[in-house]
Amino acid sequence: MLDKKFEFLEHMGDAYIAAYGETLEEAFSNAGLAMFEVMTDTKLIEPKLRDEIMVEGEDEIALLHNWLEALLLKFEMELKLYSSFNVKKIKRKNGGFLLEAEVFGETFNKDKHLSKTEVKAVTYHQMNISKEAGKFIVKFILDL
Amino acid sequence: MSGKTSEHVPLIKVNECIWEIPTSYKPGMRVPGRIYSDEILLEKMKMDLTIEQCANVAHLPGIYKWSITLPDGHEGYGFPIGGVAATDYEEGVVSPGGVGYDINCGVRLIRTNLKIDDVKPVLPKLLDMLFNYIPSGLGSRGKLKVTLSELDKVASEGVNWAIEAGYGWPEDAENCEENGCMSNADPSKVSSTAKNRGYPQLGSLGSGNHFLEIEAVDKIFNKTIAKSFGIEEEGQIMVLVHTGSRGFGHQICDDYLKVMEKAVHKYNIKLPDRELACAPLKSREAEDYLPAMAAACNFAWANRQMITHWTRQVFEKVFNKSAEALEMHLIYDVAHNIAKKEEHVIDGVRKVVCVHRKGATRAFPPEHKDVPVKYRSIGQPVIIPGSMGTSSWVLVGSKKAMELSFGSTAHGAGRVLSRAAAKKRFWGSEVKQKLENQGILIKAASMAVVSEEAPDAYKDVDRVAEVSHKIGIAYKVARLVPLGVTKG
């Protein structure tokens, strides 16, 4: 896991992902990148547009779920693909958590972007946030 | 695979294809677990959490008889995929996890009067046109843009909306489970997020394991029944469509999982796995979920109907004959991710139950009132798709299924390799080449999906059909083999 931003783990039927970061914010950013890597080749997404995303969650797990779901809905509804993620400070708010991020990418173009697998949903199955040897690890499963 | 196994779960052998998990395994089990499987498929289920999850489902309040896992069972989220759970409609619960994200994911089979020799010479052209006519793959959008108010009609009327809008023949509705429309659907129970996600995707195939295949009848096992279904001879061409309710259904499931998570605490329901989240059938939460789920079912039936219409149009163009002249009748359309209100006899008493079929196909017997009139004396057609490039099956529902599995059988092949493992092991282009060497053409938006869906990543669907036949929960009628596949 040393220099990797994320990796795909073994899971029957679906995408089981571990994303890493020096900070929780960085791990969340890499989780976003990993999800778009399931859908397409993120190297082909140019940072032509910028969006702001704000989500809340009653705990860090719910925050991770809601962050990924917000990104998935951006694709599903507006066909936007992102390759650069900047999760700013994750803050405590009203007993829960608040995340603010800016994301960069472009609108999906069938001729330019690779069509891999559609993501049906971000599941809570085996979702986990941990810290090992000073690094943050977030794990989650996408239903494909 | 989670890496965890079910090897430790005690199993009692009932006969060569039936295994039982005793209630003594876990203190909260209300009924035993039942696995319908031969020894080979059972060994695979032991390698992941399938059997453990079967035991967990037995904890659901109001569950009757057994928590059932079918021969294609594999590990899912909370519920195993390839499972049935029936709960009492008054005192039991409904669980969105027992239906799944892809509500009314299902298959339909369309017949033709064409033979292999008619299709072989034009197969590449036929596949190209199907691929271009039917939106598929990442971000696929329907060709026709419905408005949000039109979407409410789709969600209320299902296949009838599609037929009235010109996408098919009036007789198509009769050949769908539920006549292609759940009457309890209520679009006002669907979030605006689900509607906004769903409406651009109506009339699209999607990606992953969804596909449209051109099949040839390979072997007929029961000539009389096959003929009644419109399957007349070996070599006859059929079309198989496998897709569901797209983002509309995925979002409805997601929305209601959150609702049910809260309901579990509110009603103090004790569950061994939070993903079995559920609510009493007589609660506000269930009364909201069921009409929303039904709306997604209707979306899926309309979706498969539109794809059928475009398929007929492509055949008309390629063969220069009308779809009527090509006798492209819909044989049947079945859901395999659904929860239904049904009547079943339990210990000699007729009960109203909620049957959860998560990766399970309804398999109703002859003379059942929900079997279309034209098949009433024969039994309901059951369609079990294989994986990409392998055979698919037509079976017929049976009385035994009513006794053993709440009128259900398997729904497919079931994975044996994870997508990540399949991608490491197979190259998309090699899989495509290998299938082409067997005479199977593939037209896919994504080579990654081709490797993830490689035939060797799945269990042997022939074995799944064989076990169903042996136990008698649905009998073999015909085996189909693919000639061409289009995938997202």
GROMACS .gro file of N, CA, C and O in nm, chain A residues 9-14 39 65 69 72-73 75-77 79 108 110 114-126 141-144, chain B residues 1-2 76-77 101-102 136-139 141 193 197 201 206-207 246-247 250-251 254 258 275 415-421 424 446 449 452:
model
  272
    9LEU      N    1  -0.949  -0.477  -0.424
    9LEU     CA    2  -0.934  -0.601  -0.348
    9LEU      C    3  -1.030  -0.705  -0.407
    9LEU      O    4  -1.116  -0.672  -0.487
   10GLU      N    5  -1.014  -0.829  -0.362
   10GLU     CA    6  -1.100  -0.937  -0.413
   10GLU      C    7  -1.239  -0.929  -0.351
   10GLU      O    8  -1.251  -0.924  -0.228
   11HIS      N    9  -1.342  -0.929  -0.433
   11HIS     CA   10  -1.478  -0.945  -0.381
   11HIS      C   11  -1.567  -1.005  -0.487
   11HIS      O   12  -1.563  -0.964  -0.602
   12MET      N   13  -1.647  -1.102  -0.444
   12MET     CA   14  -1.735  -1.171  -0.539
   12MET      C   15  -1.833  -1.074  -0.604
   12MET      O   16  -1.911  -1.009  -0.536
   13GLY      N   17  -1.823  -1.063  -0.734
   13GLY     CA   18  -1.928  -0.989  -0.805
   13GLY      C   19  -1.909  -0.840  -0.815
   13GLY      O   20  -1.953  -0.779  -0.910
   14ASP      N   21  -1.845  -0.779  -0.719
   14ASP     CA   22  -1.844  -0.634  -0.718
   14ASP      C   23  -1.704  -0.577  -0.698
   14ASP      O   24  -1.608  -0.649  -0.696
   39MET      N   25  -1.529   0.309  -1.340
   39MET     CA   26  -1.619   0.345  -1.449
   39MET      C   27  -1.545   0.372  -1.580
   39MET      O   28  -1.597   0.347  -1.688
   65HIS      N   29  -1.987   0.731   0.264
   65HIS     CA   30  -2.094   0.683   0.176
   65HIS      C   31  -2.158   0.801   0.101
   65HIS      O   32  -2.173   0.797  -0.021
   69GLU      N   33  -2.161   0.875  -0.295
   69GLU     CA   34  -2.293   0.877  -0.360
   69GLU      C   35  -2.315   1.010  -0.432
   69GLU      O   36  -2.368   1.014  -0.543
   72LEU      N   37  -2.128   0.989  -0.751
   72LEU     CA   38  -2.196   0.898  -0.844
   72LEU      C   39  -2.317   0.967  -0.908
   72LEU      O   40  -2.340   0.956  -1.029
   73LEU      N   41  -2.392   1.042  -0.827
   73LEU     CA   42  -2.510   1.110  -0.879
   73LEU      C   43  -2.472   1.221  -0.978
   73LEU      O   44  -2.546   1.248  -1.073
   75PHE      N   45  -2.238   1.195  -1.190
   75PHE     CA   46  -2.222   1.125  -1.318
   75PHE      C   47  -2.357   1.082  -1.371
   75PHE      O   48  -2.391   1.105  -1.488
   76GLU      N   49  -2.438   1.018  -1.286
   76GLU     CA   50  -2.565   0.963  -1.331
   76GLU      C   51  -2.658   1.071  -1.386
   76GLU      O   52  -2.729   1.048  -1.483
   77MET      N   53  -2.659   1.187  -1.323
   77MET     CA   54  -2.755   1.290  -1.364
   77MET      C   55  -2.697   1.388  -1.464
   77MET      O   56  -2.767   1.435  -1.551
   79LEU      N   57  -2.375   1.341  -1.620
   79LEU     CA   58  -2.271   1.275  -1.701
   79LEU      C   59  -2.133   1.337  -1.682
   79LEU      O   60  -2.055   1.347  -1.776
  108PHE      N   61  -1.871   1.343  -1.982
  108PHE     CA   62  -1.846   1.214  -2.047
  108PHE      C   63  -1.867   1.225  -2.198
  108PHE      O   64  -1.967   1.277  -2.245
  110LYS      N   65  -1.834   0.964  -2.518
  110LYS     CA   66  -1.815   0.823  -2.555
  110LYS      C   67  -1.694   0.800  -2.645
  110LYS      O   68  -1.630   0.696  -2.639
  114LEU      N   69  -1.304   0.603  -2.199
  114LEU     CA   70  -1.325   0.459  -2.196
  114LEU      C   71  -1.453   0.427  -2.118
  114LEU      O   72  -1.478   0.486  -2.014
  115SER      N   73  -1.532   0.334  -2.171
  115SER     CA   74  -1.653   0.291  -2.102
  115SER      C   75  -1.623   0.160  -2.031
  115SER      O   76  -1.611   0.057  -2.094
  116LYS      N   77  -1.604   0.166  -1.901
  116LYS     CA   78  -1.583   0.041  -1.825
  116LYS      C   79  -1.717  -0.001  -1.764
  116LYS      O   80  -1.812  -0.022  -1.837
  117THR      N   81  -1.726  -0.010  -1.633
  117THR     CA   82  -1.848  -0.064  -1.573
  117THR      C   83  -1.929   0.046  -1.503
  117THR      O   84  -1.871   0.129  -1.434
  118GLU      N   85  -2.058   0.041  -1.520
  118GLU     CA   86  -2.146   0.132  -1.446
  118GLU      C   87  -2.148   0.092  -1.299
  118GLU      O   88  -2.143  -0.026  -1.265
  119VAL      N   89  -2.158   0.191  -1.212
  119VAL     CA   90  -2.173   0.165  -1.068
  119VAL      C   91  -2.320   0.179  -1.034
  119VAL      O   92  -2.382   0.282  -1.063
  120LYS      N   93  -2.378   0.074  -0.973
  120LYS     CA   94  -2.519   0.083  -0.937
  120LYS      C   95  -2.535   0.159  -0.806
  120LYS      O   96  -2.625   0.240  -0.791
  121ALA      N   97  -2.450   0.128  -0.710
  121ALA     CA   98  -2.466   0.191  -0.578
  121ALA      C   99  -2.339   0.180  -0.496
  121ALA      O  100  -2.256   0.092  -0.518
  122VAL      N  101  -2.326   0.271  -0.399
  122VAL     CA  102  -2.221   0.264  -0.299
  122VAL      C  103  -2.283   0.191  -0.180
  122VAL      O  104  -2.384   0.237  -0.126
  123THR      N  105  -2.228   0.079  -0.141
  123THR     CA  106  -2.291   0.001  -0.033
  123THR      C  107  -2.221   0.031   0.100
  123THR      O  108  -2.110   0.084   0.104
  124TYR      N  109  -2.288  -0.007   0.207
  124TYR     CA  110  -2.228   0.002   0.341
  124TYR      C  111  -2.157  -0.129   0.376
  124TYR      O  112  -2.093  -0.139   0.480
  125HIS      N  113  -2.168  -0.229   0.287
  125HIS     CA  114  -2.113  -0.362   0.314
  125HIS      C  115  -1.962  -0.354   0.337
  125HIS      O  116  -1.889  -0.309   0.249
  126GLN      N  117  -1.917  -0.398   0.452
  126GLN     CA  118  -1.775  -0.398   0.489
  126GLN      C  119  -1.707  -0.263   0.475
  126GLN      O  120  -1.585  -0.254   0.454
  141ILE      N  121  -1.730  -0.110  -0.080
  141ILE     CA  122  -1.772  -0.194  -0.192
  141ILE      C  123  -1.872  -0.119  -0.278
  141ILE      O  124  -1.967  -0.059  -0.226
  142LEU      N  125  -1.849  -0.122  -0.408
  142LEU     CA  126  -1.945  -0.064  -0.503
  142LEU      C  127  -2.025  -0.178  -0.565
  142LEU      O  128  -1.967  -0.278  -0.608
  143ASP      N  129  -2.155  -0.162  -0.569
  143ASP     CA  130  -2.239  -0.264  -0.635
  143ASP      C  131  -2.238  -0.234  -0.784
  143ASP      O  132  -2.265  -0.121  -0.826
  144LEU      N  133  -2.200  -0.335  -0.863
  144LEU     CA  134  -2.186  -0.312  -1.008
  144LEU      C  135  -2.296  -0.384  -1.085
  144LEU      O  136  -2.351  -0.481  -1.038
  145MET      N  137  -1.525  -1.200  -0.301
  145MET     CA  138  -1.528  -1.274  -0.175
  145MET      C  139  -1.477  -1.189  -0.060
  145MET      O  140  -1.383  -1.113  -0.077
  146SER      N  141  -1.536  -1.201   0.053
  146SER     CA  142  -1.491  -1.125   0.169
  146SER      C  143  -1.369  -1.191   0.230
  146SER      O  144  -1.306  -1.137   0.318
  220GLY      N  145  -2.384  -1.234  -0.105
  220GLY     CA  146  -2.435  -1.100  -0.138
  220GLY      C  147  -2.416  -1.006  -0.023
  220GLY      O  148  -2.324  -1.025   0.058
  221TYR      N  149  -2.500  -0.904  -0.010
  221TYR     CA  150  -2.494  -0.811   0.103
  221TYR      C  151  -2.607  -0.847   0.198
  221TYR      O  152  -2.722  -0.819   0.168
  245TYR      N  153  -3.041  -0.402  -0.513
  245TYR     CA  154  -3.033  -0.269  -0.576
  245TYR      C  155  -3.104  -0.267  -0.711
  245TYR      O  156  -3.170  -0.170  -0.746
  246ASP      N  157  -3.086  -0.372  -0.789
  246ASP     CA  158  -3.145  -0.370  -0.923
  246ASP      C  159  -3.284  -0.433  -0.916
  246ASP      O  160  -3.304  -0.549  -0.950
  280SER      N  161  -2.632   0.114  -2.470
  280SER     CA  162  -2.574   0.030  -2.367
  280SER      C  163  -2.441   0.089  -2.323
  280SER      O  164  -2.387   0.177  -2.389
  281GLY      N  165  -2.391   0.039  -2.212
  281GLY     CA  166  -2.260   0.081  -2.163
  281GLY      C  167  -2.269   0.194  -2.063
  281GLY      O  168  -2.377   0.238  -2.024
  282LEU      N  169  -2.149   0.242  -2.023
  282LEU     CA  170  -2.140   0.348  -1.923
  282LEU      C  171  -2.219   0.471  -1.967
  282LEU      O  172  -2.206   0.516  -2.080
  283GLY      N  173  -2.299   0.523  -1.875
  283GLY     CA  174  -2.373   0.647  -1.903
  283GLY      C  175  -2.475   0.634  -2.014
  283GLY      O  176  -2.509   0.732  -2.079
  285ARG      N  177  -2.797   0.637  -2.219
  285ARG     CA  178  -2.920   0.713  -2.210
  285ARG      C  179  -3.019   0.659  -2.310
  285ARG      O  180  -2.980   0.620  -2.420
  337THR      N  181  -3.462   1.241  -0.635
  337THR     CA  182  -3.328   1.196  -0.678
  337THR      C  183  -3.342   1.074  -0.768
  337THR      O  184  -3.281   1.067  -0.875
  341ARG      N  185  -3.248   1.060  -1.157
  341ARG     CA  186  -3.146   0.964  -1.199
  341ARG      C  187  -3.203   0.871  -1.305
  341ARG      O  188  -3.133   0.830  -1.398
  345GLN      N  189  -3.248   0.735  -1.833
  345GLN     CA  190  -3.197   0.600  -1.861
  345GLN      C  191  -3.303   0.503  -1.909
  345GLN      O  192  -3.273   0.388  -1.939
  350GLY      N  193  -2.770  -0.074  -2.002
  350GLY     CA  194  -2.675  -0.066  -1.891
  350GLY      C  195  -2.549  -0.143  -1.920
  350GLY      O  196  -2.516  -0.166  -2.037
  351SER      N  197  -2.478  -0.185  -1.814
  351SER     CA  198  -2.352  -0.258  -1.837
  351SER      C  199  -2.339  -0.373  -1.739
  351SER      O  200  -2.438  -0.421  -1.688
  390ARG      N  201  -3.243   0.002  -1.393
  390ARG     CA  202  -3.141   0.107  -1.410
  390ARG      C  203  -3.130   0.196  -1.285
  390ARG      O  204  -3.165   0.153  -1.176
  391GLY      N  205  -3.083   0.321  -1.302
  391GLY     CA  206  -3.058   0.408  -1.186
  391GLY      C  207  -3.182   0.437  -1.103
  391GLY      O  208  -3.172   0.466  -0.984
  394HIS      N  209  -3.198   0.148  -0.858
  394HIS     CA  210  -3.081   0.150  -0.770
  394HIS      C  211  -3.100   0.256  -0.661
  394HIS      O  212  -3.071   0.234  -0.544
  395GLN      N  213  -3.150   0.373  -0.703
  395GLN     CA  214  -3.166   0.483  -0.608
  395GLN      C  215  -3.279   0.455  -0.509
  395GLN      O  216  -3.269   0.488  -0.391
  398ASP      N  217  -3.141   0.231  -0.249
  398ASP     CA  218  -3.051   0.308  -0.163
  398ASP      C  219  -3.129   0.396  -0.066
  398ASP      O  220  -3.101   0.399   0.054
  402LYS      N  221  -3.179   0.336   0.386
  402LYS     CA  222  -3.161   0.435   0.493
  402LYS      C  223  -3.283   0.438   0.584
  402LYS      O  224  -3.272   0.444   0.706
  419GLU      N  225  -2.725  -0.535   0.725
  419GLU     CA  226  -2.775  -0.527   0.588
  419GLU      C  227  -2.903  -0.608   0.564
  419GLU      O  228  -2.955  -0.610   0.452
  559ARG      N  229  -2.155  -1.634  -0.966
  559ARG     CA  230  -2.011  -1.617  -0.983
  559ARG      C  231  -1.929  -1.718  -0.904
  559ARG      O  232  -1.968  -1.758  -0.796
  560VAL      N  233  -1.812  -1.756  -0.958
  560VAL     CA  234  -1.714  -1.828  -0.877
  560VAL      C  235  -1.586  -1.747  -0.863
  560VAL      O  236  -1.505  -1.773  -0.777
  561LEU      N  237  -1.566  -1.648  -0.950
  561LEU     CA  238  -1.447  -1.563  -0.941
  561LEU      C  239  -1.492  -1.418  -0.925
  561LEU      O  240  -1.587  -1.376  -0.988
  562SER      N  241  -1.421  -1.341  -0.843
  562SER     CA  242  -1.452  -1.200  -0.830
  562SER      C  243  -1.417  -1.129  -0.961
  562SER      O  244  -1.341  -1.181  -1.042
  563ARG      N  245  -1.473  -1.011  -0.978
  563ARG     CA  246  -1.440  -0.933  -1.098
  563ARG      C  247  -1.291  -0.903  -1.103
  563ARG      O  248  -1.228  -0.911  -1.208
  564ALA      N  249  -1.234  -0.866  -0.984
  564ALA     CA  250  -1.091  -0.832  -0.980
  564ALA      C  251  -1.008  -0.955  -1.022
  564ALA      O  252  -0.916  -0.943  -1.102
  565ALA      N  253  -1.047  -1.073  -0.971
  565ALA     CA  254  -0.973  -1.195  -1.004
  565ALA      C  255  -0.990  -1.230  -1.152
  565ALA      O  256  -0.895  -1.271  -1.219
  568LYS      N  257  -0.770  -1.012  -1.362
  568LYS     CA  258  -0.630  -1.052  -1.355
  568LYS      C  259  -0.605  -1.175  -1.441
  568LYS      O  260  -0.501  -1.190  -1.502
  590SER      N  261  -1.713  -0.230  -2.370
  590SER     CA  262  -1.598  -0.232  -2.283
  590SER      C  263  -1.530  -0.368  -2.280
  590SER      O  264  -1.591  -0.468  -2.248
  593VAL      N  265  -1.527  -0.509  -1.922
  593VAL     CA  266  -1.646  -0.585  -1.883
  593VAL      C  267  -1.639  -0.726  -1.942
  593VAL      O  268  -1.675  -0.824  -1.878
  596GLU      N  269  -1.427  -0.923  -1.712
  596GLU     CA  270  -1.495  -0.946  -1.583
  596GLU      C  271  -1.607  -1.048  -1.595
  596GLU      O  272  -1.640  -1.117  -1.501
   0.00000   0.00000   0.00000
